[in-house]
mmCIF file of C-alpha atoms in Angstrom:
data_model
loop_
_atom_site.group_PDB
_atom_site.id
_atom_site.type_symbol
_atom_site.label_atom_id
_atom_site.label_comp_id
_atom_site.label_asym_id
_atom_site.label_seq_id
_atom_site.Cartn_x
_atom_site.Cartn_y
_atom_site.Cartn_z
ATOM 1 C CA MET A 1 196.356 210.147 -12.813
ATOM 2 C CA ALA A 2 197.524 207.717 -9.896
ATOM 3 C CA ASP A 3 201.028 209.454 -10.025
ATOM 4 C CA VAL A 4 199.220 212.980 -9.777
ATOM 5 C CA LEU A 5 197.081 211.825 -6.732
ATOM 6 C CA ALA A 6 199.999 210.287 -5.199
ATOM 7 C CA LEU A 7 201.867 213.572 -5.242
ATOM 8 C CA VAL A 8 198.796 215.397 -3.928
ATOM 9 C CA GLU A 9 198.546 213.094 -0.908
ATOM 10 C CA ALA A 10 202.490 213.423 -0.508
ATOM 11 C CA ARG A 11 201.936 217.086 -0.336
ATOM 12 C CA LEU A 12 198.680 217.090 2.027
ATOM 13 C CA ARG A 13 200.685 214.905 4.579
ATOM 14 C CA SER A 14 203.438 217.371 4.554
ATOM 15 C CA GLY A 15 201.255 220.634 4.948
ATOM 16 C CA LEU A 16 198.659 218.931 7.535
ATOM 17 C CA GLY A 17 200.446 215.893 9.407
ATOM 18 C CA GLU A 18 199.399 212.215 9.079
ATOM 19 C CA PRO A 19 195.405 211.759 8.119
ATOM 20 C CA ASP A 20 193.523 209.984 11.221
ATOM 21 C CA ALA A 21 190.370 208.551 8.646
ATOM 22 C CA ARG A 22 189.412 208.610 5.039
ATOM 23 C CA ALA A 23 186.139 207.710 3.088
ATOM 24 C CA ALA A 24 185.443 207.584 -0.781
ATOM 25 C CA VAL A 25 182.654 208.370 -3.009
ATOM 26 C CA THR A 26 181.640 207.601 -6.431
ATOM 27 C CA PHE A 27 179.494 209.214 -8.281
ATOM 28 C CA LEU A 28 177.743 207.855 -11.835
ATOM 29 C CA GLY A 29 180.218 208.636 -14.569
ATOM 30 C CA THR A 30 182.894 210.097 -12.315
ATOM 31 C CA ASP A 31 186.416 208.794 -11.055
ATOM 32 C CA ARG A 32 186.493 208.264 -6.989
ATOM 33 C CA ILE A 33 187.018 211.176 -4.647
ATOM 34 C CA GLU A 34 188.099 210.784 -1.420
ATOM 35 C CA VAL A 35 187.978 212.840 1.747
ATOM 36 C CA VAL A 36 190.937 212.626 4.002
ATOM 37 C CA ARG A 37 190.624 214.033 7.799
ATOM 38 C CA PHE A 38 193.193 215.510 9.281
ATOM 39 C CA THR A 39 193.030 216.220 13.406
ATOM 40 C CA ASP A 40 195.194 219.068 14.472
ATOM 41 C CA GLY A 41 194.411 219.628 18.171
ATOM 42 C CA ASP A 42 190.818 221.135 18.233
ATOM 43 C CA VAL A 43 190.774 221.741 14.671
ATOM 44 C CA VAL A 44 189.734 219.049 12.075
ATOM 45 C CA ARG A 45 190.579 219.426 8.250
ATOM 46 C CA TYR A 46 188.731 217.813 5.393
ATOM 47 C CA ALA A 47 190.754 217.449 2.264
ATOM 48 C CA THR A 48 189.507 216.039 -1.335
ATOM 49 C CA LEU A 49 191.775 213.836 -2.842
ATOM 50 C CA GLY A 50 190.811 213.077 -6.492
ATOM 51 C CA MET A 51 189.421 216.342 -8.234
ATOM 52 C CA SER A 52 192.856 217.178 -9.445
ATOM 53 C CA ALA A 53 193.507 213.977 -11.118
ATOM 54 C CA HIS A 54 191.983 215.900 -14.519
ATOM 55 C CA PRO A 55 192.361 219.733 -15.469
ATOM 56 C CA MET A 56 189.056 221.593 -14.946
ATOM 57 C CA THR A 57 187.716 222.331 -18.189
ATOM 58 C CA ASP A 58 185.777 225.878 -19.385
ATOM 59 C CA PRO A 59 182.266 224.348 -20.268
ATOM 60 C CA THR A 60 182.324 226.523 -23.328
ATOM 61 C CA ALA A 61 185.400 224.543 -24.938
ATOM 62 C CA VAL A 62 184.763 222.549 -27.610
ATOM 63 C CA LEU A 63 187.312 219.961 -26.716
ATOM 64 C CA ALA A 64 188.385 219.344 -22.946
ATOM 65 C CA ASP A 65 192.427 219.366 -22.891
ATOM 66 C CA PRO A 66 193.311 216.219 -21.044
ATOM 67 C CA VAL A 67 196.653 217.860 -19.989
ATOM 68 C CA GLN A 68 196.579 221.714 -19.371
ATOM 69 C CA GLY A 69 194.024 223.565 -17.165
ATOM 70 C CA PRO A 70 193.613 224.310 -13.430
ATOM 71 C CA ARG A 71 193.818 221.733 -11.032
ATOM 72 C CA ALA A 72 192.842 221.947 -7.464
ATOM 73 C CA GLU A 73 191.746 220.103 -4.273
ATOM 74 C CA LEU A 74 189.409 221.300 -1.581
ATOM 75 C CA VAL A 75 190.377 221.744 2.102
ATOM 76 C CA LEU A 76 187.728 222.696 4.921
ATOM 77 C CA SER A 77 188.729 223.296 8.462
ATOM 78 C CA VAL A 78 186.360 223.349 11.439
ATOM 79 C CA ARG A 79 186.689 223.192 15.174
ATOM 80 C CA GLY A 80 186.222 219.547 16.344
ATOM 81 C CA GLY A 81 184.168 218.242 19.363
ATOM 82 C CA LEU A 82 181.181 220.269 18.766
ATOM 83 C CA VAL A 83 179.426 218.911 16.421
ATOM 84 C CA ASP A 84 179.395 215.706 14.254
ATOM 85 C CA THR A 85 181.009 217.377 11.291
ATOM 86 C CA ASP A 86 182.025 214.244 9.575
ATOM 87 C CA LYS A 87 179.204 214.158 7.700
ATOM 88 C CA VAL A 88 180.707 216.735 5.516
ATOM 89 C CA LEU A 89 182.328 214.044 3.640
ATOM 90 C CA ARG A 90 179.766 213.306 0.935
ATOM 91 C CA PRO A 91 178.900 217.220 0.233
ATOM 92 C CA LEU A 92 182.573 217.972 0.022
ATOM 93 C CA ALA A 93 182.752 214.867 -2.356
ATOM 94 C CA VAL A 94 179.806 216.151 -4.533
ATOM 95 C CA LEU A 95 181.666 219.620 -4.486
ATOM 96 C CA ALA A 96 184.903 218.178 -5.456
ATOM 97 C CA ALA A 97 183.087 216.067 -8.358
ATOM 98 C CA SER A 98 181.359 219.286 -9.632
ATOM 99 C CA PRO A 99 184.102 220.149 -12.104
ATOM 100 C CA GLN A 100 183.621 216.305 -13.960
ATOM 101 C CA VAL A 101 179.838 216.409 -13.609
ATOM 102 C CA GLU A 102 179.050 220.049 -14.042
ATOM 103 C CA GLY A 103 181.943 221.182 -16.085
ATOM 104 C CA LEU A 104 182.706 223.942 -13.451
ATOM 105 C CA VAL A 105 185.816 225.577 -13.030
ATOM 106 C CA VAL A 106 186.195 225.750 -9.088
ATOM 107 C CA ALA A 107 188.480 229.081 -8.622
ATOM 108 C CA PRO A 108 188.793 231.855 -5.593
ATOM 109 C CA GLY A 109 185.715 233.692 -5.165
ATOM 110 C CA ALA A 110 183.561 231.257 -6.537
ATOM 111 C CA SER A 111 180.169 230.182 -4.353
ATOM 112 C CA LEU A 112 179.508 226.311 -4.271
ATOM 113 C CA ASP A 113 176.363 225.402 -2.923
ATOM 114 C CA VAL A 114 175.427 221.842 -1.910
ATOM 115 C CA GLY A 115 171.496 222.632 -1.436
ATOM 116 C CA GLU A 116 171.544 220.998 1.777
ATOM 117 C CA PRO A 117 173.432 221.718 5.279
ATOM 118 C CA LEU A 118 177.101 220.631 5.246
ATOM 119 C CA TRP A 119 176.508 218.258 8.158
ATOM 120 C CA PRO A 120 173.333 217.717 10.176
ATOM 121 C CA GLY A 121 171.881 220.958 11.651
ATOM 122 C CA ALA A 122 174.816 223.090 10.026
ATOM 123 C CA PRO A 123 173.581 226.551 9.625
ATOM 124 C CA PHE A 124 175.456 226.640 6.160
ATOM 125 C CA THR A 125 174.619 224.954 2.852
ATOM 126 C CA SER A 126 177.121 226.568 0.580
ATOM 127 C CA VAL A 127 181.127 227.595 0.704
ATOM 128 C CA LEU A 128 183.233 230.238 -0.369
ATOM 129 C CA VAL A 129 186.138 229.290 -2.393
ATOM 130 C CA ALA A 130 189.176 231.240 -0.722
ATOM 131 C CA GLU A 131 192.826 232.206 -1.890
ATOM 132 C CA PRO A 132 195.277 229.089 -1.882
ATOM 133 C CA GLY A 133 198.596 229.099 -0.548
ATOM 134 C CA GLY A 134 198.012 229.391 2.973
ATOM 135 C CA LEU A 135 197.659 225.808 4.607
ATOM 136 C CA VAL A 136 199.200 223.829 1.865
ATOM 137 C CA GLU A 137 201.324 225.058 -0.915
ATOM 138 C CA ASP A 138 200.703 224.641 -4.406
ATOM 139 C CA LEU A 139 201.882 221.335 -6.105
ATOM 140 C CA ASP A 140 203.956 222.202 -9.118
ATOM 141 C CA LEU A 141 203.726 219.113 -11.826
ATOM 142 C CA ASP A 142 205.495 218.463 -14.669
ATOM 143 C CA ALA A 143 205.138 220.995 -17.873
ATOM 144 C CA PRO A 144 202.952 221.412 -19.342
ATOM 145 C CA MET A 145 200.441 220.530 -16.706
ATOM 146 C CA ASP A 146 199.299 223.386 -14.204
ATOM 147 C CA PRO A 147 200.206 223.138 -10.665
ATOM 148 C CA VAL A 148 197.752 221.551 -8.158
ATOM 149 C CA GLN A 149 195.974 224.334 -6.093
ATOM 150 C CA PHE A 150 194.860 223.553 -2.422
ATOM 151 C CA LEU A 151 191.767 225.633 -1.922
ATOM 152 C CA PRO A 152 190.249 226.401 1.446
ATOM 153 C CA LEU A 153 186.524 226.290 1.525
ATOM 154 C CA LEU A 154 184.921 228.984 4.155
ATOM 155 C CA PRO A 155 181.111 227.878 5.043
ATOM 156 C CA MET A 156 178.714 230.749 4.170
ATOM 157 C CA THR A 157 175.098 230.909 5.816
ATOM 158 C CA PRO A 158 172.153 231.595 3.288
ATOM 159 C CA ASN A 159 172.022 235.126 4.137
ATOM 160 C CA GLU A 160 175.873 235.531 3.539
ATOM 161 C CA ALA A 161 175.623 233.905 0.372
ATOM 162 C CA ALA A 162 172.629 236.017 -0.986
ATOM 163 C CA TRP A 163 174.715 239.334 0.533
ATOM 164 C CA LYS A 164 177.903 237.895 -1.335
ATOM 165 C CA ARG A 165 176.224 237.541 -4.732
ATOM 166 C CA VAL A 166 175.142 241.252 -4.665
ATOM 167 C CA HIS A 167 178.463 242.672 -2.942
ATOM 168 C CA GLY A 168 181.007 240.147 -3.960
ATOM 169 C CA ALA A 169 183.526 237.860 -1.931
ATOM 170 C CA GLY A 170 185.897 240.486 -1.047
ATOM 171 C CA ALA A 171 183.312 242.553 0.546
ATOM 172 C CA LEU A 172 182.042 239.279 2.703
ATOM 173 C CA GLN A 173 185.525 238.257 3.669
ATOM 174 C CA GLU A 174 186.279 242.011 4.872
ATOM 175 C CA ARG A 175 182.856 241.453 6.994
ATOM 176 C CA TRP A 176 183.963 238.519 8.386
ATOM 177 C CA LEU A 177 187.565 240.443 9.360
ATOM 178 C CA ASN A 178 186.170 243.445 10.704
ATOM 179 C CA SER A 179 183.536 241.133 13.086
ATOM 180 C CA GLY A 180 186.318 238.845 14.056
ATOM 181 C CA THR A 181 184.033 235.997 12.816
ATOM 182 C CA ASP A 182 185.516 232.553 13.555
ATOM 183 C CA LEU A 183 184.961 230.806 10.456
ATOM 184 C CA ARG A 184 185.980 227.386 11.832
ATOM 185 C CA ASP A 185 183.120 227.687 14.282
ATOM 186 C CA PRO A 186 180.597 225.068 12.975
ATOM 187 C CA LEU A 187 178.074 226.818 15.195
ATOM 188 C CA ARG A 188 178.598 230.216 14.013
ATOM 189 C CA THR A 189 175.777 232.735 12.998
ATOM 190 C CA SER A 190 175.737 234.923 10.295
ATOM 191 C CA VAL A 191 177.813 237.948 10.081
ATOM 192 C CA PRO A 192 175.905 241.095 10.923
ATOM 193 C CA LEU A 193 174.955 242.263 7.125
ATOM 194 C CA ASP A 194 172.818 245.382 7.826
#
């Protein structure tokens, strides 16, 4: 496990630079989850470290495979200096612990909801899991382990989350794109949904 996390941290550093802060959260019955902060100009990125220590297991599986199965870490990018987004550390750790706690398999297109604002005053309580491979490349592990994917998180307003449940992730992403939505803006309002 420690070896996997050391490789994951090295991949995060190669993709995002040197971290300038980190915090750790441990939930009862789970492994420690760290959230590492990277600052790049006016963009602040928060990445989880610990979610990939074990493969995610389908909740309907009779036995959890300790080696094979999808592995991932979460990456959230926001514009810094506008609001205190550092309070997102605990909600991100909660989301990263959800495969261990709830038996979820976190994959692109999924919605994850923390049930409270992502940071104080945030208009978002949930995120859309986007496709990996943009900011940080997948990390191949020794066979038979699956690679670690670094999944971007896109904050959603409650209206956007409800609209996504009906129309799908692709339709919501198309709305954002067509409206020129700055998904890194921590103060943005909901995209027009007609």
